[in-house]
mmCIF file of C-alpha atoms (C1' of nucleotides) in Angstrom:
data_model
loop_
_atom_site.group_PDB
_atom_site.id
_atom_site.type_symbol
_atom_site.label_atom_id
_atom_site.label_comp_id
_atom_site.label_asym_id
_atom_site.label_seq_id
_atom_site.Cartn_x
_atom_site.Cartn_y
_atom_site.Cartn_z
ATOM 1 C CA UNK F 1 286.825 188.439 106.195
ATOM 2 C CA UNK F 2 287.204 191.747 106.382
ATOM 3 C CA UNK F 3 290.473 193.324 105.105
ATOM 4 C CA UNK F 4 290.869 196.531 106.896
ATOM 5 C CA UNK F 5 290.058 194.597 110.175
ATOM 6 C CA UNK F 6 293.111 191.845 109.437
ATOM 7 C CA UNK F 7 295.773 194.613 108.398
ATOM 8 C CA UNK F 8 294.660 196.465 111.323
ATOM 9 C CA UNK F 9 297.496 196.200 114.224
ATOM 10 C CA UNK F 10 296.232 194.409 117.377
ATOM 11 C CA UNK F 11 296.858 195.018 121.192
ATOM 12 C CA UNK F 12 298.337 192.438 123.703
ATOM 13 C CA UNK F 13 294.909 191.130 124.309
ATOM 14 C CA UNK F 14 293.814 190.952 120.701
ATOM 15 C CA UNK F 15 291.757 193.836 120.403
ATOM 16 C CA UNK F 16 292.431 196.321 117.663
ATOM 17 C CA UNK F 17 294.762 199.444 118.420
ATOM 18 C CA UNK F 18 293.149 202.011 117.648
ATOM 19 C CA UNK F 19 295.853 204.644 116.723
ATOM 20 C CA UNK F 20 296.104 202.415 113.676
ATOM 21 C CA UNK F 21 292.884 202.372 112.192
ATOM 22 C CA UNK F 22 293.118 205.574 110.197
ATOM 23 C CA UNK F 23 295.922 204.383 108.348
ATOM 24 C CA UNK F 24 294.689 200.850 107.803
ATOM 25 C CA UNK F 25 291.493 202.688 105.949
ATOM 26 C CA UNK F 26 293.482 204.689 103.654
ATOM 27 C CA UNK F 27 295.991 201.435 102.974
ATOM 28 C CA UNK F 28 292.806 199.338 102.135
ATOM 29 C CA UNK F 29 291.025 202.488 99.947
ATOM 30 C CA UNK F 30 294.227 202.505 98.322
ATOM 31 C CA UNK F 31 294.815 198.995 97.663
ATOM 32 C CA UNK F 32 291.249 199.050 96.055
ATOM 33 C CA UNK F 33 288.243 196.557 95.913
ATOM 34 C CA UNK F 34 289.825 194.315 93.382
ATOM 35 C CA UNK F 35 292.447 193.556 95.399
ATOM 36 C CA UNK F 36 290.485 192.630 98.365
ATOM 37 C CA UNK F 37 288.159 190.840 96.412
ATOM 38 C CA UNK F 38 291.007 188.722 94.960
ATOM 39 C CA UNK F 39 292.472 188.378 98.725
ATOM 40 C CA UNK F 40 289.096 187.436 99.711
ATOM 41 C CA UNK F 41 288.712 184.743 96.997
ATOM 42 C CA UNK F 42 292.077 183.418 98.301
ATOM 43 C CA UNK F 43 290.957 183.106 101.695
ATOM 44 C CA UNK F 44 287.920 181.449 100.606
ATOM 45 C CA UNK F 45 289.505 178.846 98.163
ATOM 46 C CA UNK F 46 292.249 177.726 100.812
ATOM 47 C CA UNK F 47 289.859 177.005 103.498
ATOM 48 C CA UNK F 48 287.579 175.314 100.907
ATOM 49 C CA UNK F 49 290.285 173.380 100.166
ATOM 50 C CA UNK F 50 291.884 172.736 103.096
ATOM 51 C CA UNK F 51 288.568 171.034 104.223
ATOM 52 C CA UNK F 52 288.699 168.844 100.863
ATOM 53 C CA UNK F 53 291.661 167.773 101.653
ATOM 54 C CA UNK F 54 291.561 166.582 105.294
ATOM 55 C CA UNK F 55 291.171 162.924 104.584
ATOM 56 C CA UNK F 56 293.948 162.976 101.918
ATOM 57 C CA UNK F 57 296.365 164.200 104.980
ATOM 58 C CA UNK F 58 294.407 162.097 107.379
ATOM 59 C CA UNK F 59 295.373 158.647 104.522
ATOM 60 C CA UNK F 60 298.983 160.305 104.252
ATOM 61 C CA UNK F 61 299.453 160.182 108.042
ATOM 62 C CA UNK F 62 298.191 156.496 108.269
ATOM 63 C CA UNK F 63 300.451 155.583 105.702
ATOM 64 C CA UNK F 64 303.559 157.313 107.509
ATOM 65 C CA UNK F 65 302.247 155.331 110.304
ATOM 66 C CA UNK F 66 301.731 151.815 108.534
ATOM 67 C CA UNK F 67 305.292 151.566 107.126
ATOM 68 C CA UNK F 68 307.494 149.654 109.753
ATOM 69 C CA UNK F 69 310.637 151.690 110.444
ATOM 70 C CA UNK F 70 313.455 152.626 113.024
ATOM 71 C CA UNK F 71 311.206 154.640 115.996
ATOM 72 C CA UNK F 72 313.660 155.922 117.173
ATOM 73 C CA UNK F 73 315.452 158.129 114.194
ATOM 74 C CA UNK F 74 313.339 156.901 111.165
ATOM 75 C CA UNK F 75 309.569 157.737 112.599
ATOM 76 C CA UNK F 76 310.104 160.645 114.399
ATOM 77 C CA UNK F 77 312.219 162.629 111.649
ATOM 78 C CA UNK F 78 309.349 161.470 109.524
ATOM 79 C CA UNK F 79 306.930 162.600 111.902
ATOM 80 C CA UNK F 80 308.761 166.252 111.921
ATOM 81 C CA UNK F 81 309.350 166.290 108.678
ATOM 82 C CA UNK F 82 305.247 165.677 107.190
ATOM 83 C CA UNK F 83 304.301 167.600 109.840
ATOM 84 C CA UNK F 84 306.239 170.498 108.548
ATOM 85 C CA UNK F 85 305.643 169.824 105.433
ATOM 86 C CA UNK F 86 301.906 169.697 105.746
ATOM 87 C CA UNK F 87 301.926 172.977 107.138
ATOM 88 C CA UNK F 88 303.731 174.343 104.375
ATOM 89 C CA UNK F 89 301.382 173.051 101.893
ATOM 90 C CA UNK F 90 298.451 174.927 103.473
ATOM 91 C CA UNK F 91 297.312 172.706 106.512
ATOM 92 C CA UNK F 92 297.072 175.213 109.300
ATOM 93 C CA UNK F 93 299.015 174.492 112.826
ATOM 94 C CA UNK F 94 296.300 172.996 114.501
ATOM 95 C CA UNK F 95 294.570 170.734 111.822
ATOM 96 C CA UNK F 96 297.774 168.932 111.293
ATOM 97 C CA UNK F 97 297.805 168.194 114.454
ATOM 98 C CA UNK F 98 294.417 166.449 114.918
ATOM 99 C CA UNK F 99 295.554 164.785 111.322
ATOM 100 C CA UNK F 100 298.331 163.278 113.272
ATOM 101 C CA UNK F 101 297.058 162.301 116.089
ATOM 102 C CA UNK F 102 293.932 161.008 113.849
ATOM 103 C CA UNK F 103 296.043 158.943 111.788
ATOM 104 C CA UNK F 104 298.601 157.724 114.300
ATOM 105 C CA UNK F 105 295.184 156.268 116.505
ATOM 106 C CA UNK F 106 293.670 155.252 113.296
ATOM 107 C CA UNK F 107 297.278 153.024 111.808
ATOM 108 C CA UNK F 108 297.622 151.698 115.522
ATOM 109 C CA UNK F 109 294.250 150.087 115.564
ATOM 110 C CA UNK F 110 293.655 148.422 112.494
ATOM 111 C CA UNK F 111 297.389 146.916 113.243
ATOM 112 C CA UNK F 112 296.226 145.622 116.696
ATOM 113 C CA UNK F 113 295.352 141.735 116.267
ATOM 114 C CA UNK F 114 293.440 139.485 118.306
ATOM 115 C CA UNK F 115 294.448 138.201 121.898
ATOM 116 C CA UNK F 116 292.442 135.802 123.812
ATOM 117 C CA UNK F 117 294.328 136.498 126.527
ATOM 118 C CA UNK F 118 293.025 140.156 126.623
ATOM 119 C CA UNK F 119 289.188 139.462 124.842
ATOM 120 C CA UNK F 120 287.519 136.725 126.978
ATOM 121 C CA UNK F 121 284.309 137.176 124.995
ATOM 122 C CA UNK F 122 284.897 137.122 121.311
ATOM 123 C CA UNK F 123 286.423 135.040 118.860
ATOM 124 C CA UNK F 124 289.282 136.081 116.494
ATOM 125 C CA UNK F 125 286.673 136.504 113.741
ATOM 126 C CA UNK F 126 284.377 138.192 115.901
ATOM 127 C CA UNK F 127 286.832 140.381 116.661
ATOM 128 C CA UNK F 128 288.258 141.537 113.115
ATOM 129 C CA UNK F 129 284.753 142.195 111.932
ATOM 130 C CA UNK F 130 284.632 144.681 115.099
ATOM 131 C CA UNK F 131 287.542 146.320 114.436
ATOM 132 C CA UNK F 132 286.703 147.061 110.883
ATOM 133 C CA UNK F 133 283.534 148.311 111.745
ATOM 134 C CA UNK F 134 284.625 149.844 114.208
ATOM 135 C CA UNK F 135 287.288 152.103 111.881
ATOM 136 C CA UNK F 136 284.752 152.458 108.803
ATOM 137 C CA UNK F 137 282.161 154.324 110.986
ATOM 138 C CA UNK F 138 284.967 156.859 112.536
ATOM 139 C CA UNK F 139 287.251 157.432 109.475
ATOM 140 C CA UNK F 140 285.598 159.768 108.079
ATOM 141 C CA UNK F 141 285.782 161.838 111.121
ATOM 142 C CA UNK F 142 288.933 163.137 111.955
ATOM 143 C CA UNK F 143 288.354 165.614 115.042
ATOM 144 C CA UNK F 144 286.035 162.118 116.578
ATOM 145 C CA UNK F 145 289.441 159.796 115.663
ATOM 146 C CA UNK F 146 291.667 162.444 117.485
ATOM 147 C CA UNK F 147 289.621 162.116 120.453
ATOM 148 C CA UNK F 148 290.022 158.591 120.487
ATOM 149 C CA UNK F 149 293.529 159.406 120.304
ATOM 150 C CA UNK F 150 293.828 160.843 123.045
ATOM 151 C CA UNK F 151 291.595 158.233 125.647
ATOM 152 C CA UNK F 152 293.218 155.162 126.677
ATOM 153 C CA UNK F 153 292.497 151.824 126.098
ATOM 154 C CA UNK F 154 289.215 151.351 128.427
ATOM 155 C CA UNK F 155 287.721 154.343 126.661
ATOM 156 C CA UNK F 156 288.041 153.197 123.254
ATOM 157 C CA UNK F 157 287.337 149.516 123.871
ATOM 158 C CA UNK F 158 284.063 151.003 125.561
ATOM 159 C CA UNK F 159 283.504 152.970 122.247
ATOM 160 C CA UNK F 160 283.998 150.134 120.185
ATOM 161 C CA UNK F 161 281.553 147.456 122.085
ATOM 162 C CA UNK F 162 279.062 149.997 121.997
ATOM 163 C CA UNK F 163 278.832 150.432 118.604
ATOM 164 C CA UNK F 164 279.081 146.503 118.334
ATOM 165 C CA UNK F 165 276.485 145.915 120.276
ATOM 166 C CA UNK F 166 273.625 148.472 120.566
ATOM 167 C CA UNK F 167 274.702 150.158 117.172
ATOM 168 C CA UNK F 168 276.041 153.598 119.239
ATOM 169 C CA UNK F 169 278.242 155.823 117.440
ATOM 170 C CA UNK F 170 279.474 158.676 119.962
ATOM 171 C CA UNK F 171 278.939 162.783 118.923
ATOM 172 C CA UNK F 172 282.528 164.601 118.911
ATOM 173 C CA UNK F 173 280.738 165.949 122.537
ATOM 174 C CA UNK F 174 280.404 162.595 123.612
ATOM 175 C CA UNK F 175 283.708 161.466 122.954
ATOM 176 C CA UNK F 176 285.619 164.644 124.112
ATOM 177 C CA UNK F 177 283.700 163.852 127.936
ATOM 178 C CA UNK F 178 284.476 160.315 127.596
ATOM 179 C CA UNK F 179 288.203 161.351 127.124
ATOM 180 C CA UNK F 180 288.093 164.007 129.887
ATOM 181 C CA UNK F 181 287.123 160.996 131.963
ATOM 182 C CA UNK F 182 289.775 158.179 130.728
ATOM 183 C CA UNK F 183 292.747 160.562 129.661
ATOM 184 C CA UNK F 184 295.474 158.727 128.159
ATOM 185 C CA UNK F 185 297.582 161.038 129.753
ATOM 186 C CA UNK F 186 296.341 161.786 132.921
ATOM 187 C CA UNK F 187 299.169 164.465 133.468
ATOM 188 C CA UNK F 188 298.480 166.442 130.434
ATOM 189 C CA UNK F 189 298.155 170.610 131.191
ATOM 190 C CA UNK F 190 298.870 171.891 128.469
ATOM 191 C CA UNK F 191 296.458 174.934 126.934
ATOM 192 C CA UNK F 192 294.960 174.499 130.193
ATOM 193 C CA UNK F 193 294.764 177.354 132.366
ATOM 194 C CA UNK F 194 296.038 177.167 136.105
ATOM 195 C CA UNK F 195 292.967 177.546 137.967
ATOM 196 C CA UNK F 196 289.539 178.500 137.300
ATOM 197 C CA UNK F 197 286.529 175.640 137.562
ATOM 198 C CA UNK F 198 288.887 172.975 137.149
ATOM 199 C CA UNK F 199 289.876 173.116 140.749
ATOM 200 C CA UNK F 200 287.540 170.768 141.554
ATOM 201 C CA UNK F 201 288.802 167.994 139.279
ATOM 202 C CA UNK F 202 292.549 168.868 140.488
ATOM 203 C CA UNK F 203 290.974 168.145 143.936
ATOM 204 C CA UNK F 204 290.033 164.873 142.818
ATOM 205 C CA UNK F 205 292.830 163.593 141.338
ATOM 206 C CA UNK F 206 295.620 163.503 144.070
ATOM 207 C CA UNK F 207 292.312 161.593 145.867
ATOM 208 C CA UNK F 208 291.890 159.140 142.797
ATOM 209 C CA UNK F 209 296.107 158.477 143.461
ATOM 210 C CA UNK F 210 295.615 157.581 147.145
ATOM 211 C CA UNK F 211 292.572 155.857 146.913
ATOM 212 C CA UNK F 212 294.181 152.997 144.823
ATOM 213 C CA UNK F 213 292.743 150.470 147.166
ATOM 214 C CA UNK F 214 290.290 150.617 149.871
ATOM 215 C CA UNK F 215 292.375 149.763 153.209
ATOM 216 C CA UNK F 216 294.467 153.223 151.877
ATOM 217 C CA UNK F 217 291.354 154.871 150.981
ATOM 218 C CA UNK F 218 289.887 154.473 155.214
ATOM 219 C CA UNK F 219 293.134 155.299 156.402
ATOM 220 C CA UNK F 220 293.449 158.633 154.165
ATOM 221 C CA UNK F 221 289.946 159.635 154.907
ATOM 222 C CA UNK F 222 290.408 159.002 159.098
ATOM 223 C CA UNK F 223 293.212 161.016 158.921
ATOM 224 C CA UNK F 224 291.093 163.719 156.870
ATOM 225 C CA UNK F 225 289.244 163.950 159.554
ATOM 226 C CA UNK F 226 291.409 164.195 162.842
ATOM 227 C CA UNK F 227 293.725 166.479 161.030
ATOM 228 C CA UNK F 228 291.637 168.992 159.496
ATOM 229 C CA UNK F 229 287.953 168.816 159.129
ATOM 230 C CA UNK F 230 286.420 168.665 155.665
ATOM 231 C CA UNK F 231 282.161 169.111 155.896
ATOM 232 C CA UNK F 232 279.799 166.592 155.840
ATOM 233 C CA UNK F 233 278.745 167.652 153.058
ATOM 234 C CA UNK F 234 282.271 167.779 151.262
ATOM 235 C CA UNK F 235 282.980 164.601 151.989
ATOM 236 C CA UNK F 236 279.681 162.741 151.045
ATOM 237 C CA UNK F 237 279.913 164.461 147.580
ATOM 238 C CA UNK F 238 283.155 163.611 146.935
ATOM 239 C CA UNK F 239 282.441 160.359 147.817
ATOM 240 C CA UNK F 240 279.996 159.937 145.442
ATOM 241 C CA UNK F 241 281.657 162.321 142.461
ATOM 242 C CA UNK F 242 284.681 159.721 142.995
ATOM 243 C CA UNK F 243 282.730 157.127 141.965
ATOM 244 C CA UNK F 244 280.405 158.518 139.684
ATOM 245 C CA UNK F 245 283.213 159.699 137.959
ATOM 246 C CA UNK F 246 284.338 155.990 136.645
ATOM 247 C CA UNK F 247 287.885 155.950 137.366
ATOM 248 C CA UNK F 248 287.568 153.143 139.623
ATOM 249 C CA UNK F 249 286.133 151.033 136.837
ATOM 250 C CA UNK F 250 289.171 152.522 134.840
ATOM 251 C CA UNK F 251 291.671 151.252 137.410
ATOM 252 C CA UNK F 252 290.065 148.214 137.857
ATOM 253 C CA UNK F 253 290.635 147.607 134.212
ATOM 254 C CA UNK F 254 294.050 147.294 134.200
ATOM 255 C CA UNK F 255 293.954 144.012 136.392
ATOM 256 C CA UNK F 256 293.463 140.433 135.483
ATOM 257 C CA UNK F 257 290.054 139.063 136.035
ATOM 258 C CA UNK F 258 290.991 137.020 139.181
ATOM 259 C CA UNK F 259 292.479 140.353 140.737
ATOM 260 C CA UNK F 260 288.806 142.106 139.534
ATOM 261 C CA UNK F 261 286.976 139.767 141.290
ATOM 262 C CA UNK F 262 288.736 140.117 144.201
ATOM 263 C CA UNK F 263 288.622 144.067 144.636
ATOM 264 C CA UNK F 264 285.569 144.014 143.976
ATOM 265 C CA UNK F 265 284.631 141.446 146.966
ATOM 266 C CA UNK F 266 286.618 144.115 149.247
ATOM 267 C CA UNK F 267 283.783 146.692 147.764
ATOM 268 C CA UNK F 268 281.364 144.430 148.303
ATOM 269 C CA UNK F 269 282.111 144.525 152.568
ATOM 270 C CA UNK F 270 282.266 147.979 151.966
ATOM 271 C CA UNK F 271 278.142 148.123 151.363
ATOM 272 C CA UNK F 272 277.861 145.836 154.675
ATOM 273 C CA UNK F 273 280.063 149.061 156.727
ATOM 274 C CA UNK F 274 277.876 151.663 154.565
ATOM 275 C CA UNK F 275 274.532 149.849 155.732
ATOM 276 C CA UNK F 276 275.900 149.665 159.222
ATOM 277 C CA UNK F 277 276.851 153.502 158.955
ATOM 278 C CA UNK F 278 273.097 154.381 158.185
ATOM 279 C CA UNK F 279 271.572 152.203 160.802
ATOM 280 C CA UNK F 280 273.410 154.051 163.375
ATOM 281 C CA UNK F 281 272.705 156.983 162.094
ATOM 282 C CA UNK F 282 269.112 156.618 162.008
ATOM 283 C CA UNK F 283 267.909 159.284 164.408
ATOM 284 C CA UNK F 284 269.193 161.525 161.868
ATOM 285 C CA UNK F 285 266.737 161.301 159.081
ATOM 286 C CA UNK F 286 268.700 159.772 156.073
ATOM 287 C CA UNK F 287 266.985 160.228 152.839
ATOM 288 C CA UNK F 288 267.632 156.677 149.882
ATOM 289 C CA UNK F 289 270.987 156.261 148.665
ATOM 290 C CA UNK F 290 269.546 154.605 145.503
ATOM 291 C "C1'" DA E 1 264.354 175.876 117.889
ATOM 292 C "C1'" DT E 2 267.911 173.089 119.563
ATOM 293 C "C1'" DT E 3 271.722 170.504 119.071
ATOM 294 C "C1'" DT E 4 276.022 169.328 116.857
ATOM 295 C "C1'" DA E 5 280.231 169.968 113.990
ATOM 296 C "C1'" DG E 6 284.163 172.086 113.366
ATOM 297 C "C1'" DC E 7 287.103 176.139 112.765
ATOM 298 C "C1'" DG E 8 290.284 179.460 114.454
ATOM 299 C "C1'" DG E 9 292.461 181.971 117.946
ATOM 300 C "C1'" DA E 10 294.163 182.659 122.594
ATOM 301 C "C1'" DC E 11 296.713 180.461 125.630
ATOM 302 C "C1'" DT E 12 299.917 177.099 128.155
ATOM 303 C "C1'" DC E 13 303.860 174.322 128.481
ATOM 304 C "C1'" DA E 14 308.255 172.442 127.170
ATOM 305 C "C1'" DC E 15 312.173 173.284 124.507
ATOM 306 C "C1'" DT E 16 315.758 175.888 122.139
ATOM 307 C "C1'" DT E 17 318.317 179.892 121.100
ATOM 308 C "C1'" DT E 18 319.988 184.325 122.189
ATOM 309 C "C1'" DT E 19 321.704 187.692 125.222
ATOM 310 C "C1'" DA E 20 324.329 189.911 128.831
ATOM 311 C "C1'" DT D 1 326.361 180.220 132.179
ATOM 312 C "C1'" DA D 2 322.060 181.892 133.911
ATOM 313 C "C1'" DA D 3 318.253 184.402 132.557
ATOM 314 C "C1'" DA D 4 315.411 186.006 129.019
ATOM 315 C "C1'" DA D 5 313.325 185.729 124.650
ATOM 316 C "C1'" DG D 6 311.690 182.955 121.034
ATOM 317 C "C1'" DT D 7 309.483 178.824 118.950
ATOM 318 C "C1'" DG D 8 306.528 174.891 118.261
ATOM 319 C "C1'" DA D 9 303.085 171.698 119.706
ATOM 320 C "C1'" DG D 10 298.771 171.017 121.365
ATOM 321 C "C1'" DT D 11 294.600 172.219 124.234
ATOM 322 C "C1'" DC D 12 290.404 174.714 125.347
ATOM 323 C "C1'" DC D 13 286.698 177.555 124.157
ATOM 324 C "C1'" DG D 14 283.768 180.859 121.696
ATOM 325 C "C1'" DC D 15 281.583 181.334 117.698
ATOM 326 C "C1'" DT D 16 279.172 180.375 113.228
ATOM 327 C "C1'" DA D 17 276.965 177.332 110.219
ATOM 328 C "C1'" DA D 18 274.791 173.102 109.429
ATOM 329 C "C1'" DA D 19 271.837 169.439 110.759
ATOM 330 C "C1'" DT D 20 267.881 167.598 113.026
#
DNA sequence: ATTTAGCGGACTCACTTTTA
DNA sequence: TAAAAGTGAGTCCGCTAAAT
């Protein structure tokens, strides 16, 4: 921290104006080094402290969001009102926020019970002692529990069977591509810029939409085709980005087993068409598909 | 020496309030 | 009352410090 830097006007884009800098010098000279060392000790015990107390928040915001009430009017002018609140007490902006996402995720899931409807494979015991585990590795994490926040349910349940079964606990980096990949809100933009590299994922999506089942996804790519040419090339990689990308396992997830099994016997003639593809295409040297 | 965690700031988007 | 300005929430990303 550097005081005459932070009393130092700044342009539009965040650099310092340098008209100013003069005056911020004889401001800081005058001031004295006491005072900036005392400002400086400030600085140093908030953010100390602000760190200490991150799980406190994180255990307030659980709480808020353990206690039934009215959703409606009850939660959310509670929800405004800690939020504020939390701020005031010396929580900056965007901590708070993970802390409520974090503790919103983390209140949902240990209230979630047992359905053999949903969880073919477990029994209710099985699954309570997954669930707690499952919480006890990521609570002490809150920027890891707001990403789970944020991924929807085929994400997290993938999160929590791996750590059931091979012992995997995901880095934050692990999680935040995991989420990029199962969104819970596949519509979210904000802090996003318009355009830059992520043109190619806004390319994919309207494809993911139409693609919902196969007999749509010939028909969109014939007309592709006649209408306006996309490469070889373009095509066969987003092809294969489409389903390396794991959204059709995500889609697939939201149907009941008997509905799985049959989508996935429509893939299945869809290898038979692929392997007739290549044999006609032989003469043109096709390299393995893997 | 790399990788990972995590903070803070710039930025976007959706609302709300003010202004003309 | 429509447009402009302001506000708040929440995301992404660069950077430093810590861990491995």
């Amino acid at each position: 921290m550097n005081l005459k830097q932070l009393i130092t006007p700044k342009n539009e884009d965040g650099s310092v104006d340098h008209r100013y800098i003069p005056i911020a010098q004889s401001i800081v000279d005058l001031a004295g080094e006491r005072v900036e060392a005392q400002l400086r000790k400030l600085y140093a015990a908030t953010t100390n402290l602000e760190k200490e107390s991150a799980s406190a928040g994180l255990q307030l915001v659980i709480a808020l969001f353990s206690i039934p009430m009215d959703e409606r009017f009850e939660r959310s002018k509670f929800k405004k009102h800690i939020r504020e609140q939390l701020q005031e007490i010396g929580f900056k902006p965007s901590k708070v926020s993970k802390l409520m996402g974090a503790g919103e995720f983390y209140a949902d899931y240990s209230s979630c019970t047992f359905n053999s409807d949903f969880d073919l494979e477990s029994t209710e015991d099985e699954y309570n002692e997954k669930r707690e585990r499952f919480l006890g590795e990521y609570f002490n994490n809150i920027s890891k529990l707001y990403e789970l926040s944020r991924m929807n349910g085929t994400a997290i349940h993938r999160v929590s069977t791996d750590l059931a079964r091979d012992n995997k606990v995901y880095s934050q980096a692990e999680l935040e591509k995991l989420r990029q990949i199962y969104p819970k809100d596949v519509y979210e933009r904000r802090g996003r810029k318009p355009n830059r590299h992520h043109v190619q994922e806004t390319n994919l999506l309207p494809s993911v939409v139409t693609h919902e089942s196969l007999k749509v996804m010939e028909d969109a790519a014939e007309e592709n085709v006649t209408r306006q040419p996309e490469s070889a090339h373009s095509l066969i990689s987003r092809f294969f980005t489409l389903v390396a990308s794991g959204v059709i396992e995500q889609r697939l997830a939201e149907y009941t087993p008997a509905a799985q099994a049959h989508l996935i016997d429509e893939i299945k003639t869809g290898i038979t068409l692929l392997e007739d593809f290549v044999s006609k295409n032989k003469t043109v040297e096709v390299t393995s598909v893997n």
